[in-house]
Coordinates of C-alpha atoms and ligand atoms in Angstrom, one line a residue:
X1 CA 24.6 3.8 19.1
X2 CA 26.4 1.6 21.3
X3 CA 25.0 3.3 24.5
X4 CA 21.4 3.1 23.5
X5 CA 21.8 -0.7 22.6
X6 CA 23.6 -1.2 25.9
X7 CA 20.1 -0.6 27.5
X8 CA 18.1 -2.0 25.1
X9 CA 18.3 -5.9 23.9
X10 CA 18.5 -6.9 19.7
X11 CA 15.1 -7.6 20.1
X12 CA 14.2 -4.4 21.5
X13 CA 16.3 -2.4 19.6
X14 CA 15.3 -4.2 16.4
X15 CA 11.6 -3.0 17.5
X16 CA 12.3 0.2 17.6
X17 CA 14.1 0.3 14.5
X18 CA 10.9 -0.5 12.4
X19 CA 9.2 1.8 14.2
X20 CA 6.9 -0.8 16.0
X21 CA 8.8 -1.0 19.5
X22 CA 5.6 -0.9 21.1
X23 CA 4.7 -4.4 20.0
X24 CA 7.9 -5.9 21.0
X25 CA 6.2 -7.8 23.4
X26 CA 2.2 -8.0 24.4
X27 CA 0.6 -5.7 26.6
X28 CA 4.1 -4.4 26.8
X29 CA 4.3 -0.1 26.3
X30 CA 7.5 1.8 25.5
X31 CA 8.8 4.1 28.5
X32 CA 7.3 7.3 27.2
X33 CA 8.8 10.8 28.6
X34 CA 5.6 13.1 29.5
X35 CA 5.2 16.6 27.7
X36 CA 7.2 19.2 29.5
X37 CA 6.6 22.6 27.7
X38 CA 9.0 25.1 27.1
X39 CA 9.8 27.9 24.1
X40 CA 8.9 26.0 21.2
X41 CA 5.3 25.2 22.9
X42 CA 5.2 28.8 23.7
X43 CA 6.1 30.2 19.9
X44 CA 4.3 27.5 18.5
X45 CA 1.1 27.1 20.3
X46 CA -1.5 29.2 17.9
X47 CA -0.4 27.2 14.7
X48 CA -0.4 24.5 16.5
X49 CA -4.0 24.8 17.5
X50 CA -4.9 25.9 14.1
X51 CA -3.2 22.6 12.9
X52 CA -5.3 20.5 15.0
X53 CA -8.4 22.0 14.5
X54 CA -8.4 21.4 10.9
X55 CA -6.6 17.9 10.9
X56 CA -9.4 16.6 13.0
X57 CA -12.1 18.1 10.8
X58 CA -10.5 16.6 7.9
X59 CA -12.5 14.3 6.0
X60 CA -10.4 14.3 3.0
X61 CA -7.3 12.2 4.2
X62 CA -9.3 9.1 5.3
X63 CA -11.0 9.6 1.3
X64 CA -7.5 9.3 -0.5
X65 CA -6.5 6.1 1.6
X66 CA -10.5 4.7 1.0
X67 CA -9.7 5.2 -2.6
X68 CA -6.5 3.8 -2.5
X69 CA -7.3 0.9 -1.1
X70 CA -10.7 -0.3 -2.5
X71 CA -10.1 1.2 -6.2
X72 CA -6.3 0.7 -6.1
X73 CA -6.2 -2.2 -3.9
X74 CA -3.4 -4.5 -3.1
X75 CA 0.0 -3.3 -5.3
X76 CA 3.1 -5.6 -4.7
X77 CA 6.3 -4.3 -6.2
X78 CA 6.3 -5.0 -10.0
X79 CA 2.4 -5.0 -10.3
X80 CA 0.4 -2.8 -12.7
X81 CA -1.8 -1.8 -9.4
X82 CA 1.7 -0.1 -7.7
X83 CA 2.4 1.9 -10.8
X84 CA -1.5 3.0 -11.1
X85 CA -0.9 3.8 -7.5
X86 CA 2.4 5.4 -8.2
X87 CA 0.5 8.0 -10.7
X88 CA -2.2 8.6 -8.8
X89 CA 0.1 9.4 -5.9
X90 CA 2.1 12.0 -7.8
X91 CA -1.9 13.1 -8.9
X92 CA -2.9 14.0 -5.2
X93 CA 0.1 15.8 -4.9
X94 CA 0.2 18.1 -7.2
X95 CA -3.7 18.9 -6.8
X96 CA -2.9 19.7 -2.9
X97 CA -0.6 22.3 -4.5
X98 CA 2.9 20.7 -3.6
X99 CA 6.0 21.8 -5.4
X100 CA 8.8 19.4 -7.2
X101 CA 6.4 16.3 -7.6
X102 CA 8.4 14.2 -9.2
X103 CA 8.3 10.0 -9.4
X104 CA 11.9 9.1 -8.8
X105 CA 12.6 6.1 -11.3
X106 CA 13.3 3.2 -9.2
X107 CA 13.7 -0.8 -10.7
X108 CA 11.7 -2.9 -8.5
X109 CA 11.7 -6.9 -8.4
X110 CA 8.7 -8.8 -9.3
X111 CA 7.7 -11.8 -7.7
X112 CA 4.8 -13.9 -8.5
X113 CA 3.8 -15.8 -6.1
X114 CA 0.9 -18.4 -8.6
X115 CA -0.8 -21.2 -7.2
X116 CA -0.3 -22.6 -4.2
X117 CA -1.3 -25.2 -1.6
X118 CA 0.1 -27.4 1.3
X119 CA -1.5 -30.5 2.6
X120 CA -0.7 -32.3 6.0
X121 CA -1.0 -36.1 6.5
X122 CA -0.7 -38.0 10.1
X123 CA -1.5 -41.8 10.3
X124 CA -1.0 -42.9 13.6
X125 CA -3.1 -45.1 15.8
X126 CA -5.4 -42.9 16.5
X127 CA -6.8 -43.1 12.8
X128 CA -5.5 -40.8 9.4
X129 CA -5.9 -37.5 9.3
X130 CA -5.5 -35.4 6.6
X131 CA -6.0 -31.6 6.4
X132 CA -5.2 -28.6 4.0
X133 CA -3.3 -26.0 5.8
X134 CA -4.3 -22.3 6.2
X135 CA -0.6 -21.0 4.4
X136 CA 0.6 -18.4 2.1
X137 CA 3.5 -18.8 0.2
X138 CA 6.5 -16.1 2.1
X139 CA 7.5 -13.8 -0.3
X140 CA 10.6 -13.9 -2.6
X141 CA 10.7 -17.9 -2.2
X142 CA 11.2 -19.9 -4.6
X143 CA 8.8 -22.4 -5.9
X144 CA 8.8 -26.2 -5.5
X145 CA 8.9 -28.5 -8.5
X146 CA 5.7 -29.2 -10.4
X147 CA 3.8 -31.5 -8.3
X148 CA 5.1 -30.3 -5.3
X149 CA 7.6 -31.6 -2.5
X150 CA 5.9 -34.5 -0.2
X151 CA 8.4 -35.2 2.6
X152 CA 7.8 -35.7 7.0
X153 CA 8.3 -33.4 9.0
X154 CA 10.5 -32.0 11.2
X155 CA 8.8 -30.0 13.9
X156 CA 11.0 -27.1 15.8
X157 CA 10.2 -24.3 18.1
X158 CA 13.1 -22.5 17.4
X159 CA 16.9 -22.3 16.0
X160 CA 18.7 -23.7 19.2
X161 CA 16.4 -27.4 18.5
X162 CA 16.8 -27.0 14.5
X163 CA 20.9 -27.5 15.3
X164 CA 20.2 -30.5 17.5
X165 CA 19.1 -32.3 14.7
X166 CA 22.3 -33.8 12.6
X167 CA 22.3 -33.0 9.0
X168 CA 21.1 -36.5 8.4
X169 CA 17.7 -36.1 10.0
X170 CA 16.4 -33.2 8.1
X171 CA 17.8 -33.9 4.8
X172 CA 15.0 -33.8 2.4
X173 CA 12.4 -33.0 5.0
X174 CA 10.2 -29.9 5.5
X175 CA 10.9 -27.6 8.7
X176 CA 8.1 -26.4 10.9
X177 CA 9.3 -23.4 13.0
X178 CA 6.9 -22.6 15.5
X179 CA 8.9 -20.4 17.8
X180 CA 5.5 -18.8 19.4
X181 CA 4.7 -15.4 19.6
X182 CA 6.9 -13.2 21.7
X183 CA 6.4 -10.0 19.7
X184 CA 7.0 -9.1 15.5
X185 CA 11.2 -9.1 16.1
X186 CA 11.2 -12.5 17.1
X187 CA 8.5 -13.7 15.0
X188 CA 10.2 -12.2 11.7
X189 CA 13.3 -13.9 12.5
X190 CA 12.3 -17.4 11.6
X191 CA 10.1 -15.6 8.5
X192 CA 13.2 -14.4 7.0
X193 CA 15.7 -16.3 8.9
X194 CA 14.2 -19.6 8.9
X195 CA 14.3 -20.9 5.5
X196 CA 17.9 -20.5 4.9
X197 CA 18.9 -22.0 8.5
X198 CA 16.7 -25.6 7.2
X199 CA 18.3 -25.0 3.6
X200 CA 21.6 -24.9 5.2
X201 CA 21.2 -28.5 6.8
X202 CA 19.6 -30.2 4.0
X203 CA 15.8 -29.2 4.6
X204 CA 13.6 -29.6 1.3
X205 CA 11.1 -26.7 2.5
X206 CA 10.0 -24.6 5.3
X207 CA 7.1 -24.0 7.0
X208 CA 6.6 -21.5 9.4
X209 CA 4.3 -20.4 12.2
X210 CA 2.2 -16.7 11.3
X211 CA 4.0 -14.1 13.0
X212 CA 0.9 -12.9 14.5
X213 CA -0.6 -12.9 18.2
X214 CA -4.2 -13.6 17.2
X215 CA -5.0 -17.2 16.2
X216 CA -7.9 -17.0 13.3
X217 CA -6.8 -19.4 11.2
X218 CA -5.3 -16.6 8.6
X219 CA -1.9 -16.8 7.2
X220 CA 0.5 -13.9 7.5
X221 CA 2.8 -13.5 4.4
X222 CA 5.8 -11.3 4.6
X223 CA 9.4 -11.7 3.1
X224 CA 12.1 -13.7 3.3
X225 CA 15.6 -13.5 3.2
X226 CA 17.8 -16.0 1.5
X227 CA 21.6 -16.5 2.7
X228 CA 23.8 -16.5 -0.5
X229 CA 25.4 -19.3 -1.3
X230 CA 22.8 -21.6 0.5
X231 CA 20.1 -23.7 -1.2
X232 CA 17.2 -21.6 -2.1
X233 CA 14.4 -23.7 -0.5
X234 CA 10.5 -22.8 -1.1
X235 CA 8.7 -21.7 2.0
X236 CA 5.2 -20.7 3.3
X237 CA 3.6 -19.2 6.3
X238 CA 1.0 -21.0 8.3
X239 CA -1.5 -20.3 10.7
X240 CA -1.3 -20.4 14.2
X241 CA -3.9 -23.4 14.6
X242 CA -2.7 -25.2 11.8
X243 CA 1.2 -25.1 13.2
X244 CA 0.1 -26.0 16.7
X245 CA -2.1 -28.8 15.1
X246 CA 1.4 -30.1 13.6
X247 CA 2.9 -29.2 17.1
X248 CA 0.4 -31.8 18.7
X249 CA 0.4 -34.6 16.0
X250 CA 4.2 -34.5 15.6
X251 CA 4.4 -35.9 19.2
X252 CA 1.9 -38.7 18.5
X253 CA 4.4 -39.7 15.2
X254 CA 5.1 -39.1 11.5
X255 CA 3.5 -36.0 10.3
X256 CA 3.9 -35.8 6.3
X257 CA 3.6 -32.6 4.6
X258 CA 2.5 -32.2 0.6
X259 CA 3.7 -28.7 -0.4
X260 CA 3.1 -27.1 -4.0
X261 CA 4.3 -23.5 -5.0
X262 CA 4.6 -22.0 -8.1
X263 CA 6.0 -18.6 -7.3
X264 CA 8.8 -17.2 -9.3
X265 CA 11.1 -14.3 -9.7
X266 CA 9.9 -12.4 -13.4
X267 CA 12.6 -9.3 -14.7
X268 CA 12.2 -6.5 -12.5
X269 CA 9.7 -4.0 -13.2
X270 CA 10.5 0.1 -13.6
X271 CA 8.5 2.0 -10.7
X272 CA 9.3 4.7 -8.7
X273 CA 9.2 6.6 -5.3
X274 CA 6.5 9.3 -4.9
X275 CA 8.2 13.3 -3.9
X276 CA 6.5 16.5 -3.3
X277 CA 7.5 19.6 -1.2
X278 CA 6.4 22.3 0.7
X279 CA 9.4 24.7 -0.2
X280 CA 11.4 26.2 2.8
X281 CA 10.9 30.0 3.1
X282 CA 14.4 30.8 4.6
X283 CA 15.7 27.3 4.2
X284 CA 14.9 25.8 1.2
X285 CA 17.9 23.4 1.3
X286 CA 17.3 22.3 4.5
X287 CA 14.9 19.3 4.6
X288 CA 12.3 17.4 7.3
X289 CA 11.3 14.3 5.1
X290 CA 8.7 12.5 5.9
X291 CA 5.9 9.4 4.2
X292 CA 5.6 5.6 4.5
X293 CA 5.8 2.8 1.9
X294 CA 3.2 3.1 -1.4
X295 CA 3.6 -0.8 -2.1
X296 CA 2.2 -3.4 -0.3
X297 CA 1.3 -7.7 -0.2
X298 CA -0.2 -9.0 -2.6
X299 CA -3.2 -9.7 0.2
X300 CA -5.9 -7.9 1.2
X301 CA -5.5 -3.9 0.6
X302 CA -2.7 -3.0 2.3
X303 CA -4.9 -0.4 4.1
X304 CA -3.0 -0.3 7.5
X305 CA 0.6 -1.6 5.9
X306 CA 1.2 1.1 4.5
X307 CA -1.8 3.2 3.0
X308 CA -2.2 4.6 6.5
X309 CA 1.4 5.8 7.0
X310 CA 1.1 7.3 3.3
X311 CA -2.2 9.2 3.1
X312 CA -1.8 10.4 6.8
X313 CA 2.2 11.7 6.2
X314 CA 0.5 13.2 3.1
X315 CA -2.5 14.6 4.5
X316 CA -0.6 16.4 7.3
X317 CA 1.7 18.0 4.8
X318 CA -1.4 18.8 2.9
X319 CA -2.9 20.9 5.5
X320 CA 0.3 22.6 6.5
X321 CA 0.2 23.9 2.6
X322 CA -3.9 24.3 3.0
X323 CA -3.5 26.7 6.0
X324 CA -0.6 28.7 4.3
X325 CA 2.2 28.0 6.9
X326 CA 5.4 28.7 6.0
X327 CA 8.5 27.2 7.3
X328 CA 12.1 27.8 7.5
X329 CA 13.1 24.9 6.0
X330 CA 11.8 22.4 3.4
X331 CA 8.9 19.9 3.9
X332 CA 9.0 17.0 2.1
X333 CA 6.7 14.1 1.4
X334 CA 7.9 10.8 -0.2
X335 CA 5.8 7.3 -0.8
X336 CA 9.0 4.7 -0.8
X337 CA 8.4 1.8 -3.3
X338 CA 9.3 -1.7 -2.4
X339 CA 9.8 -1.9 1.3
X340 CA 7.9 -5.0 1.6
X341 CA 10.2 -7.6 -0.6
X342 CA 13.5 -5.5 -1.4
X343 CA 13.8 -1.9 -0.2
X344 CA 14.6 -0.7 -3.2
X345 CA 13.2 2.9 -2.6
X346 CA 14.9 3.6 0.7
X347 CA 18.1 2.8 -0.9
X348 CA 17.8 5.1 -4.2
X349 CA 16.5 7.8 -2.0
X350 CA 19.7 7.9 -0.4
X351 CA 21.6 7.8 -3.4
X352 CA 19.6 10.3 -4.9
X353 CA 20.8 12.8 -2.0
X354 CA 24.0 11.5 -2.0
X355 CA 26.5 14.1 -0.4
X356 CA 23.7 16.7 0.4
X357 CA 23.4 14.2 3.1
X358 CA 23.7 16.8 6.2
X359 CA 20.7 18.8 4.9
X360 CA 18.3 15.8 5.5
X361 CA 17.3 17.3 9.3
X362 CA 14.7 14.7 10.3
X363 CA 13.3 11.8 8.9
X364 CA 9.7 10.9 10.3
X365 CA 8.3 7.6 9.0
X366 CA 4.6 6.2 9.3
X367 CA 4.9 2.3 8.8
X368 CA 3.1 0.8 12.3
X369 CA -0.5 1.4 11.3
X370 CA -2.8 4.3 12.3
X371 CA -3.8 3.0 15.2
X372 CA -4.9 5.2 18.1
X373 CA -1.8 7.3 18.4
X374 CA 0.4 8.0 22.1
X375 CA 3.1 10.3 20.9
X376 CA 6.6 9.9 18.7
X377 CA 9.2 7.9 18.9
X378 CA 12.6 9.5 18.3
X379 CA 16.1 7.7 18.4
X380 CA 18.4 8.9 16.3
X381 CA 20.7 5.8 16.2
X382 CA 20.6 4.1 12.8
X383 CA 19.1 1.3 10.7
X384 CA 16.3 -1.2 10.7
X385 CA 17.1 -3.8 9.3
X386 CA 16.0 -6.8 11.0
X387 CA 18.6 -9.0 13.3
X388 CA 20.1 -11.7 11.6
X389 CA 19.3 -15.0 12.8
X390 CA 21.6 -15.8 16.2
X391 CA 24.8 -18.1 15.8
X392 CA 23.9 -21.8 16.1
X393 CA 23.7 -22.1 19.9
X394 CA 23.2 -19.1 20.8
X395 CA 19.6 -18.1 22.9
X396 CA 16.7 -16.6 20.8
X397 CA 16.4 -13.0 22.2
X398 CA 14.4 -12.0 25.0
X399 CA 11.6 -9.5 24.3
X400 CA 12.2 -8.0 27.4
X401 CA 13.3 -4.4 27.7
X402 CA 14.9 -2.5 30.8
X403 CA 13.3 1.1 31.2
X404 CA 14.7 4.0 29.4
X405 CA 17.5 5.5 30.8
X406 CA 17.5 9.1 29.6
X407 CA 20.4 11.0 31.5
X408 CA 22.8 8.0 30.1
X409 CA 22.6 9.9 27.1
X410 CA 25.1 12.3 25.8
X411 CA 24.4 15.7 26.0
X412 CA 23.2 16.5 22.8
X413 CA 20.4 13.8 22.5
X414 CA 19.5 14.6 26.4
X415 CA 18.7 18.2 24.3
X416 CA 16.7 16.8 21.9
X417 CA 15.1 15.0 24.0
X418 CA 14.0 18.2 25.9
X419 CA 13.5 19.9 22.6
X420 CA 10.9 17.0 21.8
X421 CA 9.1 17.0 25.0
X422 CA 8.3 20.7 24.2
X423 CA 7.0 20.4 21.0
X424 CA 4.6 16.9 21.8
X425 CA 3.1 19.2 24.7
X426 CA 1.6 21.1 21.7
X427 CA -0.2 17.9 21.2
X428 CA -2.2 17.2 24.6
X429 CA -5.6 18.1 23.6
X430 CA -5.4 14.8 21.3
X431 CA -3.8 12.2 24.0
X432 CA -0.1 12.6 22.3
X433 CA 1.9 14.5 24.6
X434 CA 4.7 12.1 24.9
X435 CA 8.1 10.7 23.4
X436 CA 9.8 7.6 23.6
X437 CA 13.1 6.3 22.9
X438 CA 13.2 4.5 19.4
X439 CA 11.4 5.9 16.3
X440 CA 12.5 4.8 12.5
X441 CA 11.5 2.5 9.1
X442 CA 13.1 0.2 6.6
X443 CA 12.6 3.5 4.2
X444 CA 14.3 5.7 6.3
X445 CA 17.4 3.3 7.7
X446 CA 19.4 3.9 4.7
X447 CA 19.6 7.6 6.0
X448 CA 19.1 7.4 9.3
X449 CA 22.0 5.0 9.0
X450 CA 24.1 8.2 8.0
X451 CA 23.3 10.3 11.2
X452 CA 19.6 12.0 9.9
X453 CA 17.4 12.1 13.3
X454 CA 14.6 9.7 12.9
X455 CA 11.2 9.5 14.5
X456 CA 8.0 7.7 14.1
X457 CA 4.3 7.6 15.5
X458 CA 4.2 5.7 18.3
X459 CA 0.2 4.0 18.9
X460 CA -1.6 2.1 21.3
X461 CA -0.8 -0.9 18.8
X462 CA -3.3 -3.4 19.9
X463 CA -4.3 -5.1 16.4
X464 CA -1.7 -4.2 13.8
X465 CA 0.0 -7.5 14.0
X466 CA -3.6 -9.1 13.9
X467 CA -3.9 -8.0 10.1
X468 CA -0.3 -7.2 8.9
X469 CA 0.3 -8.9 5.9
X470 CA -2.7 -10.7 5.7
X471 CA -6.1 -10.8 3.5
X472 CA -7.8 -8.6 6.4
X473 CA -5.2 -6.0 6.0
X474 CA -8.6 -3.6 5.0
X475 CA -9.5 -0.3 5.0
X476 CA -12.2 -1.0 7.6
X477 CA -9.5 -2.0 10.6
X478 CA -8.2 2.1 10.3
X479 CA -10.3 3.8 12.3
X480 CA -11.1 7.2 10.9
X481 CA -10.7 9.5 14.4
X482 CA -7.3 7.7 14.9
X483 CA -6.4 8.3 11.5
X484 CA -7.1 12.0 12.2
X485 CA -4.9 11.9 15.5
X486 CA -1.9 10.5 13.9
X487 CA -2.5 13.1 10.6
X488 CA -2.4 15.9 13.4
X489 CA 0.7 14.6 15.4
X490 CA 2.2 14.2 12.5
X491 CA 1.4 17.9 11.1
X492 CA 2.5 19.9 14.2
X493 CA 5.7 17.8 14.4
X494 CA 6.8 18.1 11.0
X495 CA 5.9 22.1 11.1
X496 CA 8.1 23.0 14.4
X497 CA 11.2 20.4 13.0
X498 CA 11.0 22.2 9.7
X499 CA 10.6 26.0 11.2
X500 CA 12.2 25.9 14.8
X501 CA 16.0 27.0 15.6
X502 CA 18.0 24.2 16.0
X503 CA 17.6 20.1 15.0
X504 CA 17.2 17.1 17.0
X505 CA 20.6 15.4 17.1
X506 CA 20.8 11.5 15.2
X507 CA 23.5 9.1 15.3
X508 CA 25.7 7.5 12.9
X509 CA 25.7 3.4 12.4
X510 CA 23.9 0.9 11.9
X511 CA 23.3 -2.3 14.4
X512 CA 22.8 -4.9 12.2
X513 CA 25.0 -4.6 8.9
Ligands
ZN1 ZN1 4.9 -1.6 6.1

């Protein structure tokens, strides 16, 4: 682990851990290693063909996630729309023929976020102005009082001038992070981060820019991540305009801010994750898991975060089954529940394979979108959890990354390396042949954390940060023949992982626990 984060900085690495590495900065690609084909591309190449062919004459995939999103819809943890998802899930997997479908009971929390509404007021010399902000409450905040919180505020691009302010100046006031956009690491960090920091020095609520590069006047909602044993302050997400409109009038003088919230934590609700299997013909033990995250925001349809990774993980193990492959080892399909505000599936998923742990060979997780896919990304070290917020005085991370280094690596992961470039040159006819360091998920950290190899697509990623967490989060922004592309990737490399000699090596650790 160490080695790999040597090359790589937090924010980097912290990319690549959710699986989204290529958006660590804008316009910025992963180094990707170029197909090189060897035996497995040799023993594999008819399947492989007959794998494609049918994943990109598939209609069928890009149905289930249509149906899922406009007749299912949105379905936050604790919702009645999750567990209609949930059953409808376990529906489409025993109708594609899969064996073991099971819902694994899993207790999920259940925020409601309610009405809600901020309202900024500047009188300066220029004249009043006052003006409803573009926000959405972040999720797992608390609420304010009734009637809301009206209190200046204190404008901040990042942690570094939040700590230049005594105590005494922010006590009582509401905290506008705008740290900018320098990719989804950085712009998490004061999502999840941010409240607790102002909480910690008195602040009565937070505001904080979208994490978002596109400026359209839509809040992004997402979670965030109290510190125990600080105050518990409410906080919302605004939009890019609206915090650079506060940016602006903040240097003119006082901006006040009017903030209501009436979300709330309810008793947690019983839900589940989502399994089905393609049984191993020699190795039934043995497992390749793979799937994405069946819950979503409680915005927009949650069509490319996550009913993309879902119904194209599925769809791929769908037509292995459909063209009567059978491999070595087990395939397995899972829809993790709660990744968004708790990650309470990845975390009884481990449990649940407790000691068995050596038998999970790869993990492959689908939790970036279907965008136009590029390859995988593989890594093998552990976790995903997001950074935690850097020490008072210490620099907000760079987004910058030095280029892959791949002979620093010990031998075994130089091997699987090899072993991966083989098997992606199966996947040059669709624009896939290559691999690059990283690969991972929130779902799949809690096992990955334990040594299991984990991969991930890897996409062109030019919009998913556009949508994520927002109202446009629809089923129009996948784009069927990318959907296809990513079902097919995602198909050949779960068949070769789950039937070839040998497994990819992983690491033990996590970075950020
Ligand atoms: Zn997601």
């Amino acid at each position: 682990m160490k080695r790999l984060a040597a090359l790589m900085t937090s924010a980097a690495l912290l990319a690549t851990q959710t699986g989204l590495a290529q958006m660590g900065a804008p316009g910025e690609r992963p180094t990707a290693l170029s197909a090189a084909p060897g035996p497995l591309a040799a023993k594999y190449k008819a399947n492989a063909d007959k794998i494609l062919a049918a994943a990109l004459a598939d209609e069928e995939g890009y149905a289930h996630l249509a149906y899922l999103t406009d007749h299912i819809g949105k379905r936050l943890s604790g919702t009645p729309q999750l567990n209609t998802a949930i059953a409808w899930g376990a529906g489409l997997m025993k109708q594609a023929g899969l064996q073991n479908v099971q819902v694994q009971p899993v207790m999920v929390p259940r925020w409601v976020r309610g009405n809600e509404s901020a309202t900024i007021t500047y009188k300066g010399e220029a004249g009043t102005i006052v003006k409803p902000l573009h926000m959405l409450g972040l999720g797992m905040s608390v609420g304010t009082p009734k009637g809301g919180i009206t209190a200046p505020a204190v404008f901040v691009h990042d942690f570094a001038e939040l700590d230049k302010f005594p105590d005494s100046e922010v006590k009582g006031k509401i905290v506008v992070f705008n740290p900018g956009w320098h990719g989804y690491g950085i712009g998490s960090m004061y999502r999840t981060g941010g409240p607790s920091r102002a909480g910690a020095k008195g602040a009565a609520a937070v505001l904080v820019r979208s994490a978002t590069g596109l400026a359209m006047q839509i809040p992004h909602t997402g979670t965030l991540r109290y510190v125990e044993g600080q105050p518990k302050v409410p906080s919302a997400a605004i939009s890019v305009e609206d915090a650079l409109l506060i940016e602006r009038l903040a240097k003119e003088g006082p901006v006040q801010v009017h903030l209501e919230m009436d979300a709330h934590m309810e008793p947690d609700v019983k839900a589940g994750n989502v399994i089905g299997e393609i049984p191993g013909s020699e190795h039934p033990e043995q497992v390749v898991v793979l799937g994405g995250h069946i819950d979503s925001w409680d915005v927009g349809q949650g069509a490319q975060d996550d009913g993309s990774g879902i119904m194209a993980t599925f769809e791929a193990v769908s037509l292995i089954h459909k063209l009567g492959l059978k491999p070595k080892r087990t395939i397995r399909i899972v829809f993790w529940v709660n990744e968004e505000n708790g990650g309470a599936g990845g975390r009884a998923y481990r449990q649940w394979i407790g000691d068995k742990i050596g038998d999970q060979v790869a993990a492959i997780e689908m939790d970036g979108g279907a965008e136009k896919p590029l390859g995988i990304g593989y890594g093998g070290f552990g976790g995903s959890r997001r950074p935690a917020p850097p020490a008072p005085g210490v620099a907000t991370p760079s987004a910058a990354r030095p280029s892959f280094d791949e002979s620093s690596l010990p031998p075994d992961e130089k091997q699987s390396f090899t072993t991966m470039r083989d098997i992606v040159s199966l996947l040059g006819a669709i624009g896939t042949d290559t691999v690059s360091p990283g690969g991972g998920g929130s779902d799949i950290a809690p096992i990955v954390a334990d040594g299991v190899p984990a991969l991930s697509p890897r996409t062109v990623a030019e919009h998913y940060f556009d949508w994520h967490h927002t109202e446009a989060d629809t089923l129009d922004k996948v784009d069927p023949d990318s959907f296809k592309r990513n079902t097919a990737m995602l198909a050949v490399v779960a068949y070769v992982l789950a039937d070839m000699d040998g497994r990819l090596a992983g690491r033990k650790g996590d970075l950020h626990e």
